[in-house]
């Protein structure tokens, strides 16, 4: 149930007036946005609170901007509309996800609202946020106070027509100011249809960086990206560089089990690492891969947008470095993500640097009731462990230990 946009009920407002933040929050409701992720900051929080009030929904704040963006990207894959509401410094903190978002694109509309603190009134530094946003190459627009409501509505149409996230920059100081209440401008009701999986566009890794880049450039130029020649992915394992062969062969029994469960899984998300090479035939299992450590965030994001079952595959090094941030958020929001960790004690993709085992185990100790461990060589137990996790309605962390 949504709350009426009645300016007479806005605290402190003159008749017929609302705050800019309230106009922004209402626009998110009228645009039919399903998922709104916000890390608290002065201006960003006021928009998020307004959205919660008008939508009648309760949702917790996020703790990390990169995770908030990664989850919005996962939500977009379901076809639902999503938003990320953060301050300019938070945009910088989410930089890895933002850079990947340019190549990754958007299915359901994805809009990032950045509250810029031009005077540094509530920030540790003053910096050129416009230059930072422009550097990502994402489509963006500055909105004045009177443009916020219509600008947000229009941004969702632009995001979906282009197939890319759109960034809107608003000034922190403007958000508490009053403007005439804009007339409600509901976007046409649309039937949300989950897009077909397209790993060539959504799996970003060194063997597939050129095609998504070409697609993004075509979208920005207004050209038809569908006419771009689609590459063929190499066949596992022999089509991949020899340095990956041993690891790939050791992973194959795990992916054989995952393949047997594939029809029951809505999304399988990967990290930029060796395990994500199983996007390649004959397995063709990974739906999407973005930044290092992003698999858990994207799987959690898909679940937050209504997906039933979503898996995240990651390596032990990646999980220790960054993936645990997404795990914290999945736990915080009670999202039943299935996390599959390949514990081979090294960073295989970058030369075999040894893992700090004590640090890895310390991360896992925070979630003892969710952890299942199994030896990679134990075929029967491996199948039972993964199948039991798939049937579970809670978060599961499966650690596959390699000799």
Short mmCIF file of C-alpha atoms in Angstrom, two decimals:
data_model
loop_
_atom_site.label_atom_id
_atom_site.label_comp_id
_atom_site.label_asym_id
_atom_site.label_seq_id
_atom_site.Cartn_x
_atom_site.Cartn_y
_atom_site.Cartn_z
CA UNK A 1 0.00 0.00 0.00
CA UNK A 2 1.37 3.42 -0.95
CA UNK A 3 0.88 6.69 0.91
CA UNK A 4 -0.88 9.56 -0.85
CA UNK A 5 1.40 12.34 -2.11
CA UNK A 6 -0.46 15.09 -0.24
CA UNK A 7 1.63 18.27 0.22
CA UNK A 8 -0.72 19.42 2.99
CA UNK A 9 0.58 16.56 5.14
CA UNK A 10 4.27 17.32 4.61
CA UNK A 11 5.76 18.48 7.87
CA UNK A 12 6.88 22.10 7.71
CA UNK A 13 5.64 22.60 4.16
CA UNK A 14 3.68 25.60 2.98
CA UNK A 15 0.44 24.71 1.20
CA UNK A 16 1.18 22.98 -2.08
CA UNK A 17 4.87 22.42 -1.32
CA UNK A 18 7.09 19.40 -0.68
CA UNK A 19 10.80 18.96 -0.11
CA UNK A 20 12.98 18.00 -3.04
CA UNK A 21 13.82 14.74 -1.22
CA UNK A 22 10.10 13.97 -0.92
CA UNK A 23 9.63 14.62 -4.63
CA UNK A 24 12.48 12.20 -5.34
CA UNK A 25 11.08 9.52 -3.04
CA UNK A 26 7.66 9.82 -4.63
CA UNK A 27 9.15 9.62 -8.13
CA UNK A 28 10.72 6.26 -7.25
CA UNK A 29 7.28 4.98 -6.24
CA UNK A 30 5.56 6.36 -9.33
CA UNK A 31 8.28 4.88 -11.56
CA UNK A 32 7.42 1.43 -10.24
CA UNK A 33 10.84 0.82 -8.70
CA UNK A 34 10.93 -2.52 -6.87
CA UNK A 35 14.36 -2.39 -5.22
CA UNK A 36 15.87 0.72 -3.62
CA UNK A 37 19.31 0.38 -2.01
CA UNK A 38 20.67 3.20 0.14
CA UNK A 39 23.80 3.67 2.23
CA UNK A 40 23.05 6.37 4.82
CA UNK A 41 24.36 9.84 4.11
CA UNK A 42 22.73 13.20 4.75
CA UNK A 43 20.91 13.79 1.47
CA UNK A 44 20.65 10.18 0.36
CA UNK A 45 18.92 9.14 3.58
CA UNK A 46 16.22 11.79 3.17
CA UNK A 47 15.31 10.39 -0.26
CA UNK A 48 15.30 6.82 1.06
CA UNK A 49 13.09 7.72 4.02
CA UNK A 50 10.66 9.49 1.70
CA UNK A 51 10.53 6.44 -0.58
CA UNK A 52 9.82 4.18 2.38
CA UNK A 53 7.05 6.46 3.59
CA UNK A 54 5.33 6.78 0.22
CA UNK A 55 5.73 3.11 -0.73
CA UNK A 56 4.64 1.86 2.68
CA UNK A 57 7.63 -0.50 2.69
CA UNK A 58 10.19 -1.14 5.39
CA UNK A 59 13.70 -1.90 4.22
CA UNK A 60 17.04 -1.71 6.02
CA UNK A 61 19.89 0.53 4.96
CA UNK A 62 22.91 -0.95 3.24
CA UNK A 63 26.39 -0.88 4.75
CA UNK A 64 28.59 -0.68 1.66
CA UNK A 65 28.08 1.20 -1.60
CA UNK A 66 29.77 -1.36 -3.85
CA UNK A 67 27.46 -4.04 -2.44
CA UNK A 68 24.42 -1.79 -2.89
CA UNK A 69 25.30 -1.29 -6.56
CA UNK A 70 26.10 -4.95 -7.13
CA UNK A 71 22.75 -5.94 -5.67
CA UNK A 72 20.96 -3.44 -7.93
CA UNK A 73 22.74 -4.98 -10.92
CA UNK A 74 21.52 -8.41 -9.83
CA UNK A 75 17.99 -7.05 -9.41
CA UNK A 76 18.11 -5.54 -12.90
CA UNK A 77 18.81 -8.97 -14.38
CA UNK A 78 15.36 -10.09 -13.22
CA UNK A 79 13.73 -7.32 -15.26
CA UNK A 80 12.70 -5.34 -12.18
CA UNK A 81 13.50 -1.66 -11.77
CA UNK A 82 16.07 -0.75 -9.12
CA UNK A 83 17.71 2.32 -7.63
CA UNK A 84 20.89 3.07 -5.69
CA UNK A 85 20.81 6.21 -3.53
CA UNK A 86 24.23 7.28 -2.24
CA UNK A 87 26.42 10.34 -1.69
CA UNK A 88 29.23 11.29 -4.05
CA UNK A 89 31.92 9.75 -1.85
CA UNK A 90 29.89 6.55 -1.85
CA UNK A 91 29.91 6.58 -5.64
CA UNK A 92 33.70 6.63 -5.43
CA UNK A 93 33.62 3.74 -2.96
CA UNK A 94 31.48 1.75 -5.39
CA UNK A 95 33.85 2.54 -8.26
CA UNK A 96 34.60 -1.06 -9.26
CA UNK A 97 30.93 -1.89 -9.61
CA UNK A 98 30.23 1.40 -11.42
CA UNK A 99 32.98 0.79 -13.97
CA UNK A 100 31.68 -2.72 -14.64
CA UNK A 101 28.09 -1.44 -14.84
CA UNK A 102 28.98 0.38 -18.05
CA UNK A 103 29.83 -2.87 -19.86
CA UNK A 104 27.28 -4.93 -17.94
CA UNK A 105 24.32 -2.77 -18.92
CA UNK A 106 20.80 -3.02 -17.52
CA UNK A 107 17.72 -5.10 -18.22
CA UNK A 108 15.18 -3.62 -15.80
CA UNK A 109 15.80 0.12 -15.41
CA UNK A 110 18.66 0.94 -13.04
CA UNK A 111 19.15 4.49 -11.80
CA UNK A 112 21.89 5.71 -9.44
CA UNK A 113 20.97 8.87 -7.53
CA UNK A 114 24.08 10.66 -6.26
CA UNK A 115 23.77 13.34 -3.59
CA UNK A 116 26.71 15.64 -4.30
CA UNK A 117 28.12 17.63 -1.39
CA UNK A 118 29.59 20.51 -3.38
CA UNK A 119 30.57 22.55 -0.32
CA UNK A 120 31.79 19.61 1.76
CA UNK A 121 29.35 20.36 4.58
CA UNK A 122 28.98 16.71 5.57
CA UNK A 123 32.00 15.12 3.88
CA UNK A 124 35.64 14.55 4.71
CA UNK A 125 36.83 16.14 1.45
CA UNK A 126 35.64 18.29 -1.43
CA UNK A 127 36.18 16.77 -4.87
CA UNK A 128 34.87 17.03 -8.42
CA UNK A 129 32.06 14.49 -8.36
CA UNK A 130 31.03 15.38 -11.91
CA UNK A 131 34.44 14.40 -13.25
CA UNK A 132 34.26 11.10 -11.36
CA UNK A 133 30.81 10.22 -12.71
CA UNK A 134 31.78 11.29 -16.23
CA UNK A 135 34.86 9.09 -16.04
CA UNK A 136 32.73 5.95 -15.74
CA UNK A 137 31.13 6.77 -19.13
CA UNK A 138 27.71 5.98 -17.68
CA UNK A 139 24.93 8.25 -19.01
CA UNK A 140 24.32 10.96 -16.42
CA UNK A 141 22.46 14.18 -15.80
CA UNK A 142 22.48 16.94 -13.18
CA UNK A 143 19.03 17.71 -11.80
CA UNK A 144 17.96 21.03 -10.34
CA UNK A 145 15.37 21.11 -7.55
CA UNK A 146 12.39 21.53 -9.90
CA UNK A 147 13.66 18.78 -12.22
CA UNK A 148 14.03 15.98 -9.69
CA UNK A 149 10.60 14.34 -9.92
CA UNK A 150 10.30 14.28 -13.72
CA UNK A 151 14.03 13.63 -14.10
CA UNK A 152 13.82 10.41 -12.10
CA UNK A 153 10.72 9.24 -13.99
CA UNK A 154 12.42 9.95 -17.32
CA UNK A 155 15.65 8.24 -16.25
CA UNK A 156 13.93 4.86 -16.02
CA UNK A 157 12.61 5.16 -19.55
CA UNK A 158 16.08 6.16 -20.71
CA UNK A 159 17.78 3.32 -18.82
CA UNK A 160 15.50 0.71 -20.35
CA UNK A 161 15.56 2.14 -23.87
CA UNK A 162 19.37 2.29 -23.83
CA UNK A 163 19.88 -0.88 -21.82
CA UNK A 164 22.28 0.91 -19.47
CA UNK A 165 22.31 2.27 -15.91
CA UNK A 166 21.71 6.02 -15.67
CA UNK A 167 23.25 8.31 -13.04
CA UNK A 168 21.43 11.36 -11.68
CA UNK A 169 23.36 13.95 -9.66
CA UNK A 170 21.49 16.15 -7.20
CA UNK A 171 22.92 18.69 -4.78
CA UNK A 172 22.80 17.76 -1.12
CA UNK A 173 21.87 21.32 -0.17
CA UNK A 174 18.84 21.26 -2.49
CA UNK A 175 17.18 18.19 -1.01
CA UNK A 176 15.86 19.87 2.15
CA UNK A 177 14.47 22.82 0.20
CA UNK A 178 10.81 23.20 -0.73
CA UNK A 179 9.35 23.19 -4.22
CA UNK A 180 5.80 23.21 -5.58
CA UNK A 181 4.44 19.68 -5.39
CA UNK A 182 4.82 18.14 -8.84
CA UNK A 183 1.76 16.45 -10.32
CA UNK A 184 1.93 12.67 -10.08
CA UNK A 185 3.21 11.19 -13.33
CA UNK A 186 2.88 7.44 -13.05
CA UNK A 187 4.82 5.48 -15.62
CA UNK A 188 2.68 3.10 -17.66
CA UNK A 189 2.19 -0.22 -15.89
CA UNK A 190 4.41 -2.78 -17.55
CA UNK A 191 4.44 -6.53 -17.33
CA UNK A 192 7.79 -7.60 -15.92
CA UNK A 193 9.18 -10.49 -17.91
CA UNK A 194 12.47 -12.01 -16.80
CA UNK A 195 14.94 -11.46 -19.65
CA UNK A 196 16.63 -14.45 -21.21
CA UNK A 197 20.09 -15.14 -19.88
CA UNK A 198 22.78 -13.65 -22.13
CA UNK A 199 26.18 -14.53 -20.65
CA UNK A 200 28.10 -13.00 -23.54
CA UNK A 201 26.85 -9.57 -22.45
CA UNK A 202 26.79 -10.14 -18.72
CA UNK A 203 29.79 -12.34 -17.92
CA UNK A 204 32.74 -9.96 -17.65
CA UNK A 205 36.13 -11.67 -17.51
CA UNK A 206 39.44 -11.31 -19.39
CA UNK A 207 38.37 -13.79 -22.09
CA UNK A 208 35.18 -11.82 -22.80
CA UNK A 209 35.92 -8.14 -22.27
CA UNK A 210 35.75 -6.94 -25.87
CA UNK A 211 32.19 -7.92 -26.83
CA UNK A 212 30.42 -6.28 -23.84
CA UNK A 213 32.57 -3.19 -24.46
CA UNK A 214 31.48 -3.03 -28.10
CA UNK A 215 27.84 -3.46 -27.05
CA UNK A 216 28.11 -0.61 -24.53
CA UNK A 217 29.71 1.70 -27.09
CA UNK A 218 26.92 0.94 -29.57
CA UNK A 219 24.27 1.67 -26.95
CA UNK A 220 25.80 5.04 -26.10
CA UNK A 221 26.05 5.93 -29.79
CA UNK A 222 22.43 4.94 -30.43
CA UNK A 223 23.41 2.11 -32.76
CA UNK A 224 21.81 -1.34 -32.85
CA UNK A 225 24.12 -3.45 -30.70
CA UNK A 226 22.36 -6.64 -31.81
CA UNK A 227 24.14 -6.58 -35.18
CA UNK A 228 27.56 -6.87 -33.53
CA UNK A 229 29.17 -10.23 -34.26
CA UNK A 230 28.88 -12.45 -31.21
CA UNK A 231 32.10 -14.29 -30.33
CA UNK A 232 32.32 -17.97 -29.54
CA UNK A 233 33.54 -18.87 -26.08
CA UNK A 234 36.31 -21.49 -25.83
CA UNK A 235 35.47 -25.07 -24.91
CA UNK A 236 36.47 -26.26 -21.42
CA UNK A 237 39.19 -27.21 -20.67
CA UNK A 238 41.36 -27.50 -23.78
CA UNK A 239 40.28 -24.21 -25.33
CA UNK A 240 41.56 -22.25 -22.33
CA UNK A 241 45.18 -21.31 -21.55
CA UNK A 242 47.14 -24.26 -20.21
CA UNK A 243 47.79 -22.56 -16.87
CA UNK A 244 44.09 -23.05 -16.03
CA UNK A 245 43.79 -26.70 -17.08
CA UNK A 246 44.63 -28.32 -13.75
CA UNK A 247 42.27 -26.10 -11.77
CA UNK A 248 39.48 -26.45 -14.32
CA UNK A 249 39.72 -30.25 -14.31
CA UNK A 250 39.65 -30.33 -10.51
CA UNK A 251 36.50 -28.15 -10.53
CA UNK A 252 34.64 -30.22 -13.12
CA UNK A 253 33.08 -32.73 -10.65
CA UNK A 254 31.59 -29.81 -8.70
CA UNK A 255 30.13 -28.25 -11.82
CA UNK A 256 28.82 -31.63 -12.96
CA UNK A 257 26.65 -31.61 -9.83
CA UNK A 258 25.67 -27.98 -10.30
CA UNK A 259 24.69 -28.73 -13.88
CA UNK A 260 22.33 -31.46 -12.66
CA UNK A 261 20.60 -28.82 -10.48
CA UNK A 262 20.58 -26.05 -13.09
CA UNK A 263 16.90 -26.40 -14.04
CA UNK A 264 15.96 -25.62 -10.42
CA UNK A 265 18.11 -22.46 -10.20
CA UNK A 266 17.08 -19.04 -11.49
CA UNK A 267 20.52 -17.43 -11.51
CA UNK A 268 24.14 -18.53 -11.11
CA UNK A 269 26.45 -15.54 -10.54
CA UNK A 270 30.21 -15.62 -10.69
CA UNK A 271 33.28 -13.60 -9.76
CA UNK A 272 36.10 -12.57 -12.03
CA UNK A 273 38.06 -15.74 -11.30
CA UNK A 274 38.78 -19.25 -12.48
CA UNK A 275 35.43 -20.72 -11.44
CA UNK A 276 33.57 -18.29 -13.72
CA UNK A 277 35.25 -19.87 -16.74
CA UNK A 278 32.45 -22.42 -16.50
CA UNK A 279 30.39 -19.95 -18.49
CA UNK A 280 32.16 -21.68 -21.38
CA UNK A 281 30.77 -24.75 -23.16
CA UNK A 282 30.01 -27.53 -22.65
CA UNK A 283 28.91 -26.34 -19.17
CA UNK A 284 27.57 -22.84 -19.99
CA UNK A 285 26.44 -22.45 -16.39
CA UNK A 286 27.22 -18.87 -15.34
CA UNK A 287 24.61 -16.16 -16.03
CA UNK A 288 26.56 -13.09 -14.95
CA UNK A 289 29.96 -12.05 -13.62
CA UNK A 290 31.16 -8.61 -12.65
CA UNK A 291 33.79 -7.27 -10.30
CA UNK A 292 36.07 -9.24 -8.01
CA UNK A 293 33.89 -10.40 -5.13
CA UNK A 294 30.58 -9.45 -6.76
CA UNK A 295 28.92 -12.84 -7.14
CA UNK A 296 27.26 -12.89 -3.72
CA UNK A 297 25.97 -9.33 -4.09
CA UNK A 298 24.43 -10.02 -7.49
CA UNK A 299 22.80 -13.26 -6.32
CA UNK A 300 21.42 -11.46 -3.27
CA UNK A 301 20.17 -8.66 -5.51
CA UNK A 302 18.30 -11.08 -7.75
CA UNK A 303 16.66 -12.59 -4.68
CA UNK A 304 15.67 -9.15 -3.39
CA UNK A 305 13.87 -8.59 -6.71
CA UNK A 306 11.86 -11.80 -6.50
CA UNK A 307 14.09 -14.58 -7.84
CA UNK A 308 13.45 -17.88 -6.07
CA UNK A 309 16.88 -19.51 -6.14
CA UNK A 310 20.18 -17.77 -6.82
CA UNK A 311 23.70 -19.16 -6.44
CA UNK A 312 27.01 -17.35 -6.11
CA UNK A 313 30.22 -19.14 -7.05
CA UNK A 314 33.48 -17.74 -5.74
CA UNK A 315 37.01 -18.67 -4.81
CA UNK A 316 38.43 -18.64 -1.30
CA UNK A 317 40.76 -15.73 -2.07
CA UNK A 318 38.00 -13.67 -3.68
CA UNK A 319 35.64 -14.39 -0.80
CA UNK A 320 38.26 -13.32 1.73
CA UNK A 321 39.17 -10.18 -0.20
CA UNK A 322 35.72 -8.82 -0.97
CA UNK A 323 32.99 -11.44 -1.26
CA UNK A 324 32.33 -11.47 2.48
CA UNK A 325 30.90 -7.95 2.16
CA UNK A 326 28.04 -9.30 0.09
CA UNK A 327 27.55 -12.14 2.55
CA UNK A 328 27.10 -9.67 5.39
CA UNK A 329 24.40 -7.84 3.42
CA UNK A 330 22.61 -11.06 2.45
CA UNK A 331 22.51 -12.03 6.13
CA UNK A 332 21.43 -8.52 7.12
CA UNK A 333 18.48 -8.66 4.72
CA UNK A 334 17.67 -12.34 5.32
CA UNK A 335 18.22 -13.32 1.69
CA UNK A 336 18.65 -17.08 1.12
CA UNK A 337 21.62 -16.88 -1.23
CA UNK A 338 23.53 -20.11 -1.95
CA UNK A 339 27.27 -19.45 -1.76
CA UNK A 340 29.63 -22.03 -3.28
CA UNK A 341 33.26 -21.43 -2.28
CA UNK A 342 36.13 -23.23 -4.03
CA UNK A 343 38.72 -23.67 -1.31
CA UNK A 344 41.97 -24.44 -3.14
CA UNK A 345 44.13 -22.30 -0.86
CA UNK A 346 45.47 -20.00 -3.58
CA UNK A 347 44.61 -17.22 -6.02
CA UNK A 348 44.70 -19.40 -9.13
CA UNK A 349 43.74 -16.69 -11.63
CA UNK A 350 46.59 -14.35 -10.66
CA UNK A 351 49.52 -16.72 -10.29
CA UNK A 352 48.82 -18.96 -7.30
CA UNK A 353 49.44 -16.56 -4.40
CA UNK A 354 48.85 -18.47 -1.16
CA UNK A 355 45.74 -17.82 0.89
CA UNK A 356 45.92 -16.75 4.53
CA UNK A 357 44.05 -19.77 5.88
CA UNK A 358 43.49 -18.30 9.33
CA UNK A 359 41.87 -15.20 7.86
CA UNK A 360 39.64 -17.25 5.56
CA UNK A 361 38.48 -19.46 8.43
CA UNK A 362 37.85 -16.41 10.63
CA UNK A 363 35.39 -15.07 8.06
CA UNK A 364 33.53 -18.38 8.07
CA UNK A 365 33.35 -18.49 11.87
CA UNK A 366 30.86 -15.65 11.78
CA UNK A 367 28.31 -17.92 10.10
CA UNK A 368 28.77 -21.39 11.63
CA UNK A 369 25.12 -22.45 11.33
CA UNK A 370 25.13 -21.82 7.56
CA UNK A 371 28.40 -23.56 6.61
CA UNK A 372 28.53 -26.98 4.96
CA UNK A 373 31.96 -28.45 4.12
CA UNK A 374 32.72 -31.24 1.69
CA UNK A 375 35.82 -32.72 0.08
CA UNK A 376 35.98 -32.24 -3.67
CA UNK A 377 36.96 -35.89 -4.10
CA UNK A 378 33.91 -37.20 -2.21
CA UNK A 379 31.51 -37.55 -5.14
CA UNK A 380 28.50 -38.91 -3.24
CA UNK A 381 28.73 -36.40 -0.42
CA UNK A 382 29.38 -33.58 -2.88
CA UNK A 383 26.09 -34.25 -4.66
CA UNK A 384 24.14 -34.58 -1.40
CA UNK A 385 25.63 -31.37 0.00
CA UNK A 386 24.80 -29.22 -3.02
CA UNK A 387 21.35 -30.72 -3.45
CA UNK A 388 20.50 -30.21 0.22
CA UNK A 389 21.60 -26.60 -0.02
CA UNK A 390 19.45 -26.09 -3.10
CA UNK A 391 16.39 -27.48 -1.32
CA UNK A 392 17.00 -25.28 1.73
CA UNK A 393 15.02 -22.07 2.23
CA UNK A 394 17.84 -20.28 4.07
CA UNK A 395 21.25 -18.91 3.25
CA UNK A 396 23.80 -21.69 2.65
CA UNK A 397 27.60 -21.50 2.49
CA UNK A 398 29.13 -24.55 0.85
CA UNK A 399 32.91 -24.83 1.12
CA UNK A 400 34.41 -27.36 -1.27
CA UNK A 401 37.85 -28.33 0.03
CA UNK A 402 40.48 -29.32 -2.53
CA UNK A 403 43.51 -31.38 -1.61
#
